[in-house]
Short mmCIF file of N, CA, C and O in Angstrom, two decimals:
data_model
loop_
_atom_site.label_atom_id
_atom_site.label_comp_id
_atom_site.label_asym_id
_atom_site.label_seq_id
_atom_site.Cartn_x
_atom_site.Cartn_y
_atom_site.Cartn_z
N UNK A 1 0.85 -1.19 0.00
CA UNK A 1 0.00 0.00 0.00
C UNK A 1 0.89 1.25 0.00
O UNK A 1 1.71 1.72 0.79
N UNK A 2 0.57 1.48 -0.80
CA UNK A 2 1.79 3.18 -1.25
C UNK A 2 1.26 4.18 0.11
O UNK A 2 0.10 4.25 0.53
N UNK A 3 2.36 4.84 0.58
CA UNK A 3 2.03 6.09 1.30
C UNK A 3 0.87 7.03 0.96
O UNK A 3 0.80 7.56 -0.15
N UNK A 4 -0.07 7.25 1.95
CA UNK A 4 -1.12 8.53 1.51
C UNK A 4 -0.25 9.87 1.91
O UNK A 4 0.36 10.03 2.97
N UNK A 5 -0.34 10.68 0.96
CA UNK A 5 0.23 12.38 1.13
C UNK A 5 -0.54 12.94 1.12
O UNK A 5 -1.14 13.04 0.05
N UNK A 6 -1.01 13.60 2.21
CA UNK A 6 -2.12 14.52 2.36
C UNK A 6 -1.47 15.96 2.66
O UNK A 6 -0.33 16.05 3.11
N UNK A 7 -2.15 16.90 2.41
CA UNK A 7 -1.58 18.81 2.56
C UNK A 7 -2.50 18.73 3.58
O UNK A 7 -3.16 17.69 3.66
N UNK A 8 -2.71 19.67 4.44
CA UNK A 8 -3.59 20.37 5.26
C UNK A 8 -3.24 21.85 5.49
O UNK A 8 -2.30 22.30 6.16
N UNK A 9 -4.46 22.70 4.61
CA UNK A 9 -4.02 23.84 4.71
C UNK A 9 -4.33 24.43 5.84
O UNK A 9 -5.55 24.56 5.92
N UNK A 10 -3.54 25.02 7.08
CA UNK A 10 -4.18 25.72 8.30
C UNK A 10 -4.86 26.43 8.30
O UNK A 10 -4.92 27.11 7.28
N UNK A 11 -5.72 26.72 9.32
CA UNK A 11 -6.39 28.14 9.36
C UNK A 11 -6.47 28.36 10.72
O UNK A 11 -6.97 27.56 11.52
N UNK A 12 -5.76 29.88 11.12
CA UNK A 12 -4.93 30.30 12.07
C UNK A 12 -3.51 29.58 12.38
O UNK A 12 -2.77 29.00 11.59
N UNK A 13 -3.31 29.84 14.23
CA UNK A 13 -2.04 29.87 14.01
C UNK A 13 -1.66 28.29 14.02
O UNK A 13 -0.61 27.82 13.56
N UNK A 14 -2.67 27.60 14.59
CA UNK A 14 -2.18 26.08 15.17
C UNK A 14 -3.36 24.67 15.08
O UNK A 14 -4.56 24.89 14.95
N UNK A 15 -3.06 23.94 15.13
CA UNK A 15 -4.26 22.84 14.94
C UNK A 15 -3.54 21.97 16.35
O UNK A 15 -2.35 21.85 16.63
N UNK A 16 -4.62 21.50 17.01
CA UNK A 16 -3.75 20.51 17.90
C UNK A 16 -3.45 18.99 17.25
O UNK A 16 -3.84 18.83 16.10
N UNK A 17 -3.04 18.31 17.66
CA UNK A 17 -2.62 16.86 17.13
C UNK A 17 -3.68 15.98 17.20
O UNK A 17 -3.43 15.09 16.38
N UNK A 18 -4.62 15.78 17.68
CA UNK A 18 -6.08 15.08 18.35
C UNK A 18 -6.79 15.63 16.86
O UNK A 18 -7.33 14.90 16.03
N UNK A 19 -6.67 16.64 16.80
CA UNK A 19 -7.88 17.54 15.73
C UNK A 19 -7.66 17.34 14.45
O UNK A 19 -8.59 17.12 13.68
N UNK A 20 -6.33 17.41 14.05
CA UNK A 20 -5.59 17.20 13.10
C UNK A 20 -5.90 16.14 12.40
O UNK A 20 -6.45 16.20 11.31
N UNK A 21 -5.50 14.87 13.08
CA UNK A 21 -5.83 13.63 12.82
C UNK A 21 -6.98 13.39 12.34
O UNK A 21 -7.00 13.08 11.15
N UNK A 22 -8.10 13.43 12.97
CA UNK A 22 -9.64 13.70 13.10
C UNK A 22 -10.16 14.40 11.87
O UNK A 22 -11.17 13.98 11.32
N UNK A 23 -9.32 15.75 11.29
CA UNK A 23 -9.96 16.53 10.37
C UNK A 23 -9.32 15.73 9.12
O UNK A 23 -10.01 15.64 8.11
N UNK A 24 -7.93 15.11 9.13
CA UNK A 24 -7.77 14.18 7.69
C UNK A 24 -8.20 12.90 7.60
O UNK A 24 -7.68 12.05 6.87
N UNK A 25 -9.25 12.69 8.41
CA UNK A 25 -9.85 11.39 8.15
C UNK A 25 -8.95 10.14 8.58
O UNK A 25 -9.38 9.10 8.08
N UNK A 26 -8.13 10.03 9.16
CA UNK A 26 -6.99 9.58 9.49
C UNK A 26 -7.61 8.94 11.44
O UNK A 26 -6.75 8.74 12.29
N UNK A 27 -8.81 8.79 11.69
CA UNK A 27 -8.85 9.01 12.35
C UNK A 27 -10.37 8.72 12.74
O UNK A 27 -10.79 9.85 13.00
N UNK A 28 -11.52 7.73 12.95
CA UNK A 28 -12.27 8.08 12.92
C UNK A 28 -13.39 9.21 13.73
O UNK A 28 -14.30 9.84 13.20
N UNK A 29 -12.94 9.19 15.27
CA UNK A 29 -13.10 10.54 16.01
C UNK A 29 -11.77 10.78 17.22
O UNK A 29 -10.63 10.35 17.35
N UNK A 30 -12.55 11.60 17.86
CA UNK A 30 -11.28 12.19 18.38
C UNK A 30 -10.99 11.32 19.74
O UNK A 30 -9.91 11.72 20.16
N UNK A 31 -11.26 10.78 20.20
CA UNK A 31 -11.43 9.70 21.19
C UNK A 31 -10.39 8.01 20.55
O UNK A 31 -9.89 7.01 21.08
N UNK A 32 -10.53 8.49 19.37
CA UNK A 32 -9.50 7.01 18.80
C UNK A 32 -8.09 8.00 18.33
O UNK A 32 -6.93 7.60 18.50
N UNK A 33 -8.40 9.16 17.81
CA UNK A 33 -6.98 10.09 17.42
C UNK A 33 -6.28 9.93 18.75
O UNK A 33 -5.41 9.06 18.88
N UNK A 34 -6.66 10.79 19.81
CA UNK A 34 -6.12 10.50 21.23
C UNK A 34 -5.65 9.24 21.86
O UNK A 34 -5.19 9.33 23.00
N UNK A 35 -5.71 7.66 21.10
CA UNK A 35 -5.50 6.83 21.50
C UNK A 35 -4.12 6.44 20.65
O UNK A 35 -3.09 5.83 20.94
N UNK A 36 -4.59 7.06 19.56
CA UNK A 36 -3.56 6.62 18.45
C UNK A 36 -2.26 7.67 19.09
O UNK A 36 -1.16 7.13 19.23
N UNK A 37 -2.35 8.73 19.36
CA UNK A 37 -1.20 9.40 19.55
C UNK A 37 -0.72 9.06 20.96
O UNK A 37 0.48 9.25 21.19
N UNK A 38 -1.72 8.47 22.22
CA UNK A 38 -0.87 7.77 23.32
C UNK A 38 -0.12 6.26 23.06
O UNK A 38 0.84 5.96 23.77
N UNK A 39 -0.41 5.73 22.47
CA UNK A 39 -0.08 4.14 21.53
C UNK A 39 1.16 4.51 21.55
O UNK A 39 1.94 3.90 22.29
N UNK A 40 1.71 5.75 20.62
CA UNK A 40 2.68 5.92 20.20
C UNK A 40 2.76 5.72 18.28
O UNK A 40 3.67 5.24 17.61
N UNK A 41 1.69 6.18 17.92
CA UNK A 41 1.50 5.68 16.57
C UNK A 41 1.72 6.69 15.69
O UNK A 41 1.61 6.66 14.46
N UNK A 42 2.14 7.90 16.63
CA UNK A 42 2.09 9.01 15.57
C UNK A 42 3.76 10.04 16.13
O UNK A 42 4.39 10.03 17.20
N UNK A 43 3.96 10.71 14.99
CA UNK A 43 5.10 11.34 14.80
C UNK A 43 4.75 12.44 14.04
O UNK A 43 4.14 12.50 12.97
N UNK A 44 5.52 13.77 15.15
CA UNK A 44 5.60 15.29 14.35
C UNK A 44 7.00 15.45 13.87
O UNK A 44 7.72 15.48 14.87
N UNK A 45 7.57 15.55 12.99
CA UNK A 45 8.74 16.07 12.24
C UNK A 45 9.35 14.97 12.91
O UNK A 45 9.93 15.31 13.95
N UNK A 46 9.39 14.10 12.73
CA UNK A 46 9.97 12.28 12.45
C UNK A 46 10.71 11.89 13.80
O UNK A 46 11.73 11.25 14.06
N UNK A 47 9.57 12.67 14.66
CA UNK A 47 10.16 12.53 16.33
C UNK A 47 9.13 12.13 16.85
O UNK A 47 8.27 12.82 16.31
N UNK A 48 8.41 11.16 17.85
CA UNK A 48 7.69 10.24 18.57
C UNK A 48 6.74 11.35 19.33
O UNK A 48 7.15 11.85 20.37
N UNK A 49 5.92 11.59 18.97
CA UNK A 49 4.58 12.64 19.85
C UNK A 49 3.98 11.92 20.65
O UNK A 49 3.02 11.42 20.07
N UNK A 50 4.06 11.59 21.75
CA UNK A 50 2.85 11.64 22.81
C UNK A 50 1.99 12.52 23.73
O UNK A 50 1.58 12.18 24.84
N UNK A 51 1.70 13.98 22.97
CA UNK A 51 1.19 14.39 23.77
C UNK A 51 -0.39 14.68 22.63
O UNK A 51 -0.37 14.95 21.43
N UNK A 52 -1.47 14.51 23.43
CA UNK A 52 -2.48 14.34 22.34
C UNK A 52 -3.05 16.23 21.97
O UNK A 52 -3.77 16.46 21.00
N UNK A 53 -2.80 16.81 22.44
CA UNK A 53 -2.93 18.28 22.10
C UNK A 53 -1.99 19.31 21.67
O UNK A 53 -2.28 20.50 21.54
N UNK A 54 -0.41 18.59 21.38
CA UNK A 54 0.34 18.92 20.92
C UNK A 54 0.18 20.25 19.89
O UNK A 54 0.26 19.84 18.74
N UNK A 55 0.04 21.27 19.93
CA UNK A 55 0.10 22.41 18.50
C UNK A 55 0.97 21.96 17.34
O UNK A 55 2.17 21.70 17.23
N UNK A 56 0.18 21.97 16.73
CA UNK A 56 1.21 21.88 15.25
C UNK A 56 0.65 22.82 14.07
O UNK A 56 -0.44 22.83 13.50
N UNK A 57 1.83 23.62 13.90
CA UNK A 57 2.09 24.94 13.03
C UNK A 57 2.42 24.59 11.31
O UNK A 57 2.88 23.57 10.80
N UNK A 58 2.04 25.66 10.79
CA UNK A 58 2.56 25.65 9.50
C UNK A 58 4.23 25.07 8.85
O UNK A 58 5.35 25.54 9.03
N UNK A 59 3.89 24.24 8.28
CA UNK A 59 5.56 23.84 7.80
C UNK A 59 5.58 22.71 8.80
O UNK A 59 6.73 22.27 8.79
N UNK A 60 4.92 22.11 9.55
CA UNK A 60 5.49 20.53 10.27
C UNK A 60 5.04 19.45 9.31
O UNK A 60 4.60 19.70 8.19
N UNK A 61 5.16 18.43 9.74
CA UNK A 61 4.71 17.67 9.12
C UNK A 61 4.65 16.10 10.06
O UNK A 61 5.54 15.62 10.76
N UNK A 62 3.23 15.52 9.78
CA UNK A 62 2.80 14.62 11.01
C UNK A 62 2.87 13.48 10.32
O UNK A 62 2.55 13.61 9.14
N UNK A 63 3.24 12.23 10.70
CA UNK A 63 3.49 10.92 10.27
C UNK A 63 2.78 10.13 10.82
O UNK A 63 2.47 10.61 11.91
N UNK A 64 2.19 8.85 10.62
CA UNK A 64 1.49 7.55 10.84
C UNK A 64 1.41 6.95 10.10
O UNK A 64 1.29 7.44 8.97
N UNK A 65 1.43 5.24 10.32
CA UNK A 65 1.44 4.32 9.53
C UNK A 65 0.42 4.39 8.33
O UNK A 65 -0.81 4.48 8.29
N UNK A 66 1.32 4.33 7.43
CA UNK A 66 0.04 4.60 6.13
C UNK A 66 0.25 6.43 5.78
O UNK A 66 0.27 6.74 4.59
N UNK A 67 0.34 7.11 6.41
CA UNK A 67 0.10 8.24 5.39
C UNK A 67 0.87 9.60 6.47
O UNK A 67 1.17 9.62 7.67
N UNK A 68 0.97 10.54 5.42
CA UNK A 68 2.10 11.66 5.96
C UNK A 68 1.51 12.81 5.36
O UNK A 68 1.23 12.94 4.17
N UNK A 69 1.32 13.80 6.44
CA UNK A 69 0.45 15.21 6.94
C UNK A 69 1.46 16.33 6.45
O UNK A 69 2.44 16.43 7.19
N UNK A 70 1.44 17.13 5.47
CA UNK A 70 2.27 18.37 5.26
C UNK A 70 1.10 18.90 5.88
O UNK A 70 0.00 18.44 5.56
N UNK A 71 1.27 20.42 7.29
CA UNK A 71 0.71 21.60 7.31
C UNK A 71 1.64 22.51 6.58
O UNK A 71 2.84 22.69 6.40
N UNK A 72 -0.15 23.24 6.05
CA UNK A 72 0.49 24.26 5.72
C UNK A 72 0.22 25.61 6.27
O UNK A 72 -0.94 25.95 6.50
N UNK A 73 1.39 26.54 6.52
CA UNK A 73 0.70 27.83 6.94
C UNK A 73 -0.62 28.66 6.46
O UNK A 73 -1.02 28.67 5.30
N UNK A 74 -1.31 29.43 7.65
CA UNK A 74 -2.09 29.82 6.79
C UNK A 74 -1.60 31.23 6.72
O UNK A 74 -1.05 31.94 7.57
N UNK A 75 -2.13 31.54 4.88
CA UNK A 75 -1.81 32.72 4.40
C UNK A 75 -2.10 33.56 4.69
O UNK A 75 -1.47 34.48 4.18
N UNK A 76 -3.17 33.96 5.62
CA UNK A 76 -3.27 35.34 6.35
C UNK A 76 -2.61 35.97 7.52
O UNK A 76 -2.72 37.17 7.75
N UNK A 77 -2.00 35.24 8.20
CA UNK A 77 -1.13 35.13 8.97
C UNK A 77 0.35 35.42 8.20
O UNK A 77 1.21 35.81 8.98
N UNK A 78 0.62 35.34 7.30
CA UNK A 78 1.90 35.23 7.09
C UNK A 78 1.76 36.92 6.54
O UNK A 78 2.91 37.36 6.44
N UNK A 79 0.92 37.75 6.23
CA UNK A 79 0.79 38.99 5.97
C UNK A 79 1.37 39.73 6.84
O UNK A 79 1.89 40.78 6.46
N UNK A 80 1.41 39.31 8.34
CA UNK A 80 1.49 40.00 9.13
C UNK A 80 3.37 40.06 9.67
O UNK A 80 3.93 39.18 10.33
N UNK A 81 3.87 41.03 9.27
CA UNK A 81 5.19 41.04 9.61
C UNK A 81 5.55 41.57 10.85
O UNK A 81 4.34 41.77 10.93
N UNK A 82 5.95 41.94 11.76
CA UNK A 82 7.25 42.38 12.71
C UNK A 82 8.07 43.76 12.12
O UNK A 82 8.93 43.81 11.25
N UNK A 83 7.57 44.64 12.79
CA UNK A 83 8.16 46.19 12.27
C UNK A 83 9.38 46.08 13.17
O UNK A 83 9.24 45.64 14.31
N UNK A 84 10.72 46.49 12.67
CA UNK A 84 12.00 46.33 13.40
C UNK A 84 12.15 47.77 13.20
O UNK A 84 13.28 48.20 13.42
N UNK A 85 11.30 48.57 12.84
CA UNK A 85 11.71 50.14 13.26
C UNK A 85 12.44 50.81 12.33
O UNK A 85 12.61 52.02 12.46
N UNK A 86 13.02 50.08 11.20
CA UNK A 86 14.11 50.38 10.30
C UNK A 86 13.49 51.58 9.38
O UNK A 86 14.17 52.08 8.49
#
């Protein structure tokens, strides 16, 4: 069974890891996502997550058997720059 590649485009700053799961179908509710990520079945940026509310931001990317999560930032957010006064 070939890898599933799924995008998930964000909206705002963060999705938790429970929700995440849950919103790519990956998951049938959030009560089995939360089981899957205490199991130990899931991975943020190819490091072992056990925490089931974990934030995960634009540019990570979430792993589980069978299929791999690009977030992506969301674009309204990224409008917003940091004035350094210059």
């Amino acid at each position: 069974m070939p890898l599933q590649q799924i995008t998930f485009p964000l909206r705002g700053e963060f999705i938790t890891l429970d929700r995440l799961l849950k919103a790519c179908g990956l998951a049938e509710s959030g009560g089995r996502a939360k089981t899957m990520v205490a199991e130990g079945m899931v991975q943020v940026d190819g490091r072992d997550e056990l925490r089931k509310t974990a934030k995960i931001r634009g540019g990570q990317v979430v792993s589980l058997h069978g299929a791999r999560i690009k977030v992506l930032p969301d674009p309204d957010l990224d409008q917003v720059s940091p004035d350094n006064g210059d």
